[in-house]
Amino acid sequence: MGAFTLHYQPYTLSLKHIFTVASFSRSTTPVLLIKLSYEGLTGYGEASMPPYLGESQDSVIRFLQKVDLSSFQSPFQTADILQYIDDLSPQDTAAKASLDIALHDLLGKIMEQPYYKIWGLNPENIPPTSFTIGIDTEAAILKKVAEAHDFKILKVKLGLDSDRMIINTIRSVTNVPICADVNQGWKIKEQALDMAHWLHEQNVLFLEQPMPKEQIDDNAWLTEHSPIPTIADEACQRYADILALKDVYSGINIKLMKCTGMREAKKMIELAQGLNMKVMLGCMTETSCAISAATQLAPLADWVDLDGALLIDNDPYQGITVENGICKLTDTPGIGLTILP
């Protein structure tokens, strides 16, 4: 690869609790950790592969084996490098994100600045991050809510017959605002609207992907009539998806693993804001590497859900911290990562 060297290793994240959403449950997440080096400096990246992305450690390795950066003379050829990487395949977004994150981390280290400063962003503008509570029993939900006592917003997974039980259980112990992530679990628009009105009364801030992404007209009807905003998640993967989502949803959820990384995420934020759409910055189950990368963009978001590293018990890095529910950026160059011994 000429002046660049690339190393990677498979790693499996262990979740503190079994994680259940409307369509599946899991207790681990496969990831690939990468290192991109140039002239003595190293940038760190990560590909996280939850089931619905359709990627695996093997597929990411196969993608990385195709990458040849020998024709690029400098990491500052960022646009050309990332366009070359994107052109290698039509999918593989998590694999591409790992390289994008590592490249931004490397560039920040070369410039000796954290990336949010390079972009001119103010860390005081970061909204509180939500803490995610998966679908579970009443007793387990109460335990998870107790663990999240420092957080100002809870994100709750819905989409099954237990929806009202989950919300009522949380409301029995706390009145903090809730974000409802339905993961396409509701199928009938009238029932979805009934739930939207009820959830509005329960101090729920918005509905994330309330119905299947294929039900475009139903989602648009719900958005028009709902008392709370709707946010596209599964329906919004990359920059090219956004324009068609105008008037179908109130906003979009941007995740680095879906959109190929930091560069495209920033472009997506700017386009969504230009269309007067809300922006949520989210994550998968990830280490502090990908979470710290996403947090560089957090001052631009209306809502953030960057708790992925808090849900695991074997994080190999120290990155951004969360204090009283707020993600705290540092002056550490790049994405602000330290390797744990």
Short mmCIF file of C-alpha atoms in Angstrom, two decimals, residues 28-323:
data_model
loop_
_atom_site.label_atom_id
_atom_site.label_comp_id
_atom_site.label_asym_id
_atom_site.label_seq_id
_atom_site.Cartn_x
_atom_site.Cartn_y
_atom_site.Cartn_z
CA THR A 28 -22.92 -10.19 21.16
CA THR A 29 -21.96 -8.05 18.17
CA PRO A 30 -19.11 -8.92 15.76
CA VAL A 31 -16.78 -6.06 14.89
CA LEU A 32 -13.50 -5.56 13.05
CA LEU A 33 -10.90 -3.22 14.51
CA ILE A 34 -8.51 -1.59 12.05
CA LYS A 35 -5.34 0.48 12.12
CA LEU A 36 -4.31 2.72 9.22
CA SER A 37 -0.74 4.00 9.51
CA TYR A 38 1.16 6.65 7.58
CA GLU A 39 4.67 7.99 8.32
CA GLY A 40 4.72 6.84 11.93
CA LEU A 41 1.18 7.87 12.89
CA THR A 42 -1.79 5.51 13.22
CA GLY A 43 -5.50 6.11 12.85
CA TYR A 44 -8.01 3.71 14.38
CA GLY A 45 -11.27 2.57 12.84
CA GLU A 46 -14.05 0.10 13.42
CA ALA A 47 -16.68 -1.85 11.49
CA SER A 48 -19.62 -2.99 13.62
CA MET A 49 -21.94 -5.60 12.10
CA PRO A 50 -25.35 -5.97 13.75
CA PRO A 51 -27.46 -8.61 11.94
CA TYR A 52 -29.62 -6.37 9.77
CA LEU A 53 -26.67 -4.71 7.99
CA GLY A 54 -25.88 -7.96 6.18
CA GLU A 55 -22.13 -7.72 6.80
CA SER A 56 -19.85 -10.08 8.69
CA GLN A 57 -16.27 -10.18 9.86
CA ASP A 58 -15.44 -12.31 6.82
CA SER A 59 -17.13 -9.91 4.39
CA VAL A 60 -15.32 -6.91 5.90
CA ILE A 61 -11.99 -8.73 5.66
CA ARG A 62 -12.70 -9.59 2.02
CA PHE A 63 -13.44 -5.93 1.34
CA LEU A 64 -10.32 -4.68 3.11
CA GLN A 65 -8.20 -7.14 1.13
CA LYS A 66 -9.26 -5.30 -2.05
CA VAL A 67 -8.11 -1.90 -0.75
CA ASP A 68 -4.91 -0.57 -2.32
CA LEU A 69 -3.94 2.97 -1.35
CA SER A 70 -0.52 2.92 -3.05
CA SER A 71 -1.60 5.42 -5.71
CA PHE A 72 -2.40 8.08 -3.09
CA GLN A 73 0.48 10.26 -1.98
CA SER A 74 -1.07 11.78 1.14
CA PRO A 75 -3.91 11.20 3.64
CA PHE A 76 -5.05 14.74 2.76
CA GLN A 77 -6.39 13.40 -0.54
CA THR A 78 -9.42 12.55 1.58
CA ALA A 79 -12.14 13.01 -1.04
CA ASP A 80 -10.29 10.94 -3.64
CA ILE A 81 -9.37 8.20 -1.17
CA LEU A 82 -12.90 7.80 0.18
CA GLN A 83 -14.43 7.94 -3.32
CA TYR A 84 -12.06 5.16 -4.40
CA ILE A 85 -13.05 3.11 -1.36
CA ASP A 86 -16.77 3.68 -1.98
CA ASP A 87 -16.41 2.64 -5.63
CA LEU A 88 -14.96 -0.78 -4.68
CA SER A 89 -18.44 -2.24 -4.07
CA PRO A 90 -22.11 -1.16 -3.95
CA GLN A 91 -22.60 -2.14 -0.29
CA ASP A 92 -20.12 -2.93 2.53
CA THR A 93 -20.97 0.31 4.34
CA ALA A 94 -19.54 -0.77 7.72
CA ALA A 95 -16.30 -1.86 6.07
CA LYS A 96 -16.08 1.51 4.35
CA ALA A 97 -16.86 3.30 7.61
CA SER A 98 -13.93 1.60 9.33
CA LEU A 99 -11.53 3.12 6.80
CA ASP A 100 -13.24 6.51 6.88
CA ILE A 101 -12.97 6.67 10.68
CA ALA A 102 -9.32 5.57 10.64
CA LEU A 103 -8.48 8.15 7.96
CA HIS A 104 -10.11 10.99 9.92
CA ASP A 105 -8.35 9.86 13.09
CA LEU A 106 -5.05 9.82 11.21
CA LEU A 107 -5.61 13.27 9.71
CA GLY A 108 -6.47 14.74 13.10
CA LYS A 109 -3.26 13.34 14.52
CA ILE A 110 -1.25 14.79 11.66
CA MET A 111 -2.85 18.20 12.30
CA GLU A 112 -2.63 17.68 16.08
CA GLN A 113 -6.27 18.63 16.55
CA PRO A 114 -9.49 16.82 17.42
CA TYR A 115 -11.77 16.57 14.42
CA TYR A 116 -14.62 18.63 15.88
CA LYS A 117 -12.20 21.57 16.09
CA ILE A 118 -11.07 21.04 12.51
CA TRP A 119 -14.74 21.31 11.54
CA GLY A 120 -15.17 24.39 13.75
CA LEU A 121 -17.82 22.85 16.01
CA ASN A 122 -18.68 23.84 19.58
CA PRO A 123 -18.83 20.89 22.03
CA GLU A 124 -21.17 22.89 24.26
CA ASN A 125 -23.88 22.36 21.62
CA ILE A 126 -24.02 18.58 22.04
CA PRO A 127 -27.54 17.45 23.06
CA PRO A 128 -27.92 14.87 25.86
CA THR A 129 -27.46 11.32 24.63
CA SER A 130 -30.26 8.85 25.17
CA PHE A 131 -29.68 5.50 26.90
CA THR A 132 -31.21 2.50 25.17
CA ILE A 133 -33.54 0.02 26.85
CA GLY A 134 -34.40 -3.04 24.78
CA ILE A 135 -37.64 -4.99 24.86
CA ASP A 136 -37.70 -7.03 28.06
CA THR A 137 -39.66 -8.12 31.11
CA GLU A 138 -41.01 -5.62 33.62
CA ALA A 139 -38.37 -6.56 36.20
CA ALA A 140 -35.51 -6.27 33.70
CA ILE A 141 -36.77 -2.92 32.43
CA LEU A 142 -36.89 -1.53 35.97
CA LYS A 143 -33.29 -2.69 36.49
CA LYS A 144 -32.14 -1.02 33.26
CA VAL A 145 -33.93 2.23 34.13
CA ALA A 146 -32.16 2.24 37.50
CA GLU A 147 -28.81 1.81 35.75
CA ALA A 148 -29.63 4.83 33.55
CA HIS A 149 -30.35 7.21 36.45
CA ASP A 150 -27.81 9.79 35.22
CA PHE A 151 -29.35 10.09 31.76
CA LYS A 152 -31.75 12.87 30.81
CA ILE A 153 -33.39 10.89 27.96
CA LEU A 154 -34.22 7.20 27.56
CA LYS A 155 -34.51 5.42 24.22
CA VAL A 156 -37.00 2.57 24.37
CA LYS A 157 -37.40 -0.25 21.89
CA LEU A 158 -41.03 -0.91 20.96
CA GLY A 159 -42.91 -2.74 18.22
CA LEU A 160 -44.49 -5.74 19.97
CA ASP A 161 -47.63 -6.37 22.03
CA SER A 162 -45.72 -5.30 25.15
CA ASP A 163 -45.40 -1.63 24.10
CA ARG A 164 -47.80 -0.15 26.66
CA MET A 165 -46.43 -2.34 29.45
CA ILE A 166 -42.90 -1.12 28.73
CA ILE A 167 -43.86 2.56 28.78
CA ASN A 168 -46.06 2.17 31.87
CA THR A 169 -43.26 0.34 33.67
CA ILE A 170 -40.81 3.16 32.94
CA ARG A 171 -43.34 5.79 33.90
CA SER A 172 -43.88 4.07 37.25
CA VAL A 173 -40.37 5.15 38.28
CA THR A 174 -39.33 8.15 36.15
CA ASN A 175 -40.75 11.02 34.09
CA VAL A 176 -37.64 11.68 31.96
CA PRO A 177 -38.37 12.17 28.24
CA ILE A 178 -38.42 9.02 26.09
CA CYS A 179 -37.50 8.37 22.46
CA ALA A 180 -39.51 5.46 21.01
CA ASP A 181 -37.73 3.23 18.48
CA VAL A 182 -40.27 0.91 16.87
CA ASN A 183 -37.87 -0.73 14.37
CA GLN A 184 -40.65 -1.09 11.76
CA GLY A 185 -42.76 -3.02 14.26
CA TRP A 186 -46.14 -1.35 13.62
CA LYS A 187 -47.97 -2.35 10.44
CA ILE A 188 -51.33 -0.49 10.48
CA LYS A 189 -51.24 3.30 10.19
CA GLU A 190 -54.39 3.96 12.26
CA GLN A 191 -53.06 1.88 15.15
CA ALA A 192 -49.70 3.63 14.81
CA LEU A 193 -51.44 7.00 15.09
CA ASP A 194 -53.35 5.85 18.18
CA MET A 195 -50.04 4.86 19.74
CA ALA A 196 -48.48 8.17 18.71
CA HIS A 197 -51.19 10.12 20.55
CA TRP A 198 -50.87 7.91 23.64
CA LEU A 199 -47.07 8.15 23.61
CA HIS A 200 -47.29 11.92 23.24
CA GLU A 201 -49.21 11.97 26.53
CA GLN A 202 -46.38 9.90 28.07
CA ASN A 203 -43.75 12.56 27.23
CA VAL A 204 -42.32 10.64 24.26
CA LEU A 205 -40.30 12.98 22.02
CA PHE A 206 -40.45 11.17 18.68
CA LEU A 207 -41.10 7.88 16.86
CA GLU A 208 -38.14 6.24 15.18
CA GLN A 209 -39.03 4.11 12.13
CA PRO A 210 -42.61 3.43 13.29
CA MET A 211 -43.65 1.29 10.30
CA PRO A 212 -41.89 -0.79 7.62
CA LYS A 213 -39.82 1.39 5.31
CA GLU A 214 -41.67 -0.04 2.30
CA GLN A 215 -44.96 1.50 3.54
CA ILE A 216 -44.03 4.92 2.20
CA ASP A 217 -47.55 6.32 1.95
CA ASP A 218 -48.49 5.04 5.42
CA ASN A 219 -45.39 6.59 6.97
CA ALA A 220 -46.13 9.89 5.21
CA TRP A 221 -49.74 9.81 6.47
CA LEU A 222 -48.55 9.12 10.00
CA THR A 223 -46.03 11.95 9.84
CA GLU A 224 -48.74 14.34 8.66
CA HIS A 225 -51.12 13.44 11.50
CA SER A 226 -48.79 12.50 14.37
CA PRO A 227 -48.48 14.87 17.35
CA ILE A 228 -44.78 13.95 17.62
CA PRO A 229 -42.06 13.81 14.93
CA THR A 230 -41.19 10.65 13.01
CA ILE A 231 -37.58 9.72 12.26
CA ALA A 232 -36.36 7.51 9.41
CA ASP A 233 -33.83 4.88 10.42
CA GLU A 234 -34.01 1.71 8.32
CA ALA A 235 -35.45 3.89 5.54
CA CYS A 236 -32.40 6.18 5.56
CA GLN A 237 -29.04 4.63 4.88
CA ARG A 238 -27.03 7.09 2.81
CA TYR A 239 -26.96 10.62 1.38
CA ALA A 240 -28.81 9.59 -1.79
CA ASP A 241 -31.81 8.42 0.27
CA ILE A 242 -32.61 11.74 1.92
CA LEU A 243 -34.41 13.74 -0.74
CA ALA A 244 -37.11 11.08 -1.21
CA LEU A 245 -37.77 11.09 2.57
CA LYS A 246 -38.83 14.74 2.66
CA ASP A 247 -42.49 14.85 3.85
CA VAL A 248 -42.42 11.08 4.55
CA TYR A 249 -40.62 11.57 7.88
CA SER A 250 -39.88 14.58 10.06
CA GLY A 251 -36.18 13.74 10.21
CA ILE A 252 -33.47 11.13 9.74
CA ASN A 253 -31.23 8.99 11.92
CA ILE A 254 -27.63 8.99 10.69
CA LYS A 255 -25.29 6.16 11.69
CA LEU A 256 -21.69 5.87 10.56
CA MET A 257 -22.03 2.14 9.88
CA LYS A 258 -24.92 2.76 7.50
CA CYS A 259 -23.55 5.75 5.61
CA THR A 260 -19.83 4.81 5.19
CA GLY A 261 -18.45 7.12 7.87
CA MET A 262 -17.82 10.64 9.08
CA ARG A 263 -17.46 12.39 5.73
CA GLU A 264 -20.80 11.28 4.34
CA ALA A 265 -22.50 11.72 7.72
CA LYS A 266 -21.56 15.40 7.72
CA LYS A 267 -22.91 15.82 4.19
CA MET A 268 -26.15 14.11 5.23
CA ILE A 269 -26.56 16.46 8.18
CA GLU A 270 -26.11 19.51 5.96
CA LEU A 271 -28.62 18.26 3.37
CA ALA A 272 -31.24 17.31 5.97
CA GLN A 273 -30.95 20.69 7.65
CA GLY A 274 -31.27 22.38 4.26
CA LEU A 275 -34.55 20.47 3.80
CA ASN A 276 -35.75 21.57 7.26
CA MET A 277 -35.61 18.00 8.55
CA LYS A 278 -34.54 17.01 12.06
CA VAL A 279 -31.24 15.18 12.55
CA MET A 280 -30.64 12.33 14.95
CA LEU A 281 -27.11 10.96 15.26
CA GLY A 282 -27.20 7.30 16.24
CA CYS A 283 -25.00 4.25 16.54
CA MET A 284 -24.87 0.47 16.57
CA THR A 285 -23.41 -1.54 19.43
CA GLU A 286 -19.85 -0.25 19.04
CA THR A 287 -16.60 0.32 20.89
CA SER A 288 -15.47 3.77 21.96
CA CYS A 289 -13.71 4.03 18.58
CA ALA A 290 -16.82 4.44 16.43
CA ILE A 291 -18.71 6.25 19.21
CA SER A 292 -15.93 8.81 19.59
CA ALA A 293 -15.87 9.29 15.82
CA ALA A 294 -19.62 9.96 15.69
CA THR A 295 -19.42 12.33 18.64
CA GLN A 296 -17.17 14.65 16.63
CA LEU A 297 -20.37 15.49 14.68
CA ALA A 298 -22.70 15.61 17.68
CA PRO A 299 -22.79 19.44 18.02
CA LEU A 300 -24.70 19.52 14.71
CA ALA A 301 -27.50 17.13 15.75
CA ASP A 302 -30.95 17.77 17.23
CA TRP A 303 -30.82 14.46 19.14
CA VAL A 304 -28.00 12.01 19.79
CA ASP A 305 -28.12 8.33 20.68
CA LEU A 306 -24.45 7.50 21.25
CA ASP A 307 -24.59 4.99 24.07
CA GLY A 308 -23.33 1.96 22.09
CA ALA A 309 -20.07 1.59 24.02
CA LEU A 310 -21.93 1.83 27.34
CA LEU A 311 -23.88 -1.32 26.48
CA ILE A 312 -20.78 -3.57 26.27
CA ASP A 313 -18.38 -4.86 28.92
CA ASN A 314 -15.19 -5.41 26.86
CA ASP A 315 -14.38 -2.05 25.27
CA PRO A 316 -10.69 -2.10 24.19
CA TYR A 317 -10.50 1.70 24.03
CA GLN A 318 -11.01 4.81 26.12
CA GLY A 319 -12.72 7.50 24.11
CA ILE A 320 -15.30 10.15 24.82
CA THR A 321 -16.92 10.02 28.23
CA VAL A 322 -20.56 10.48 29.20
CA GLU A 323 -21.14 12.73 32.21
#
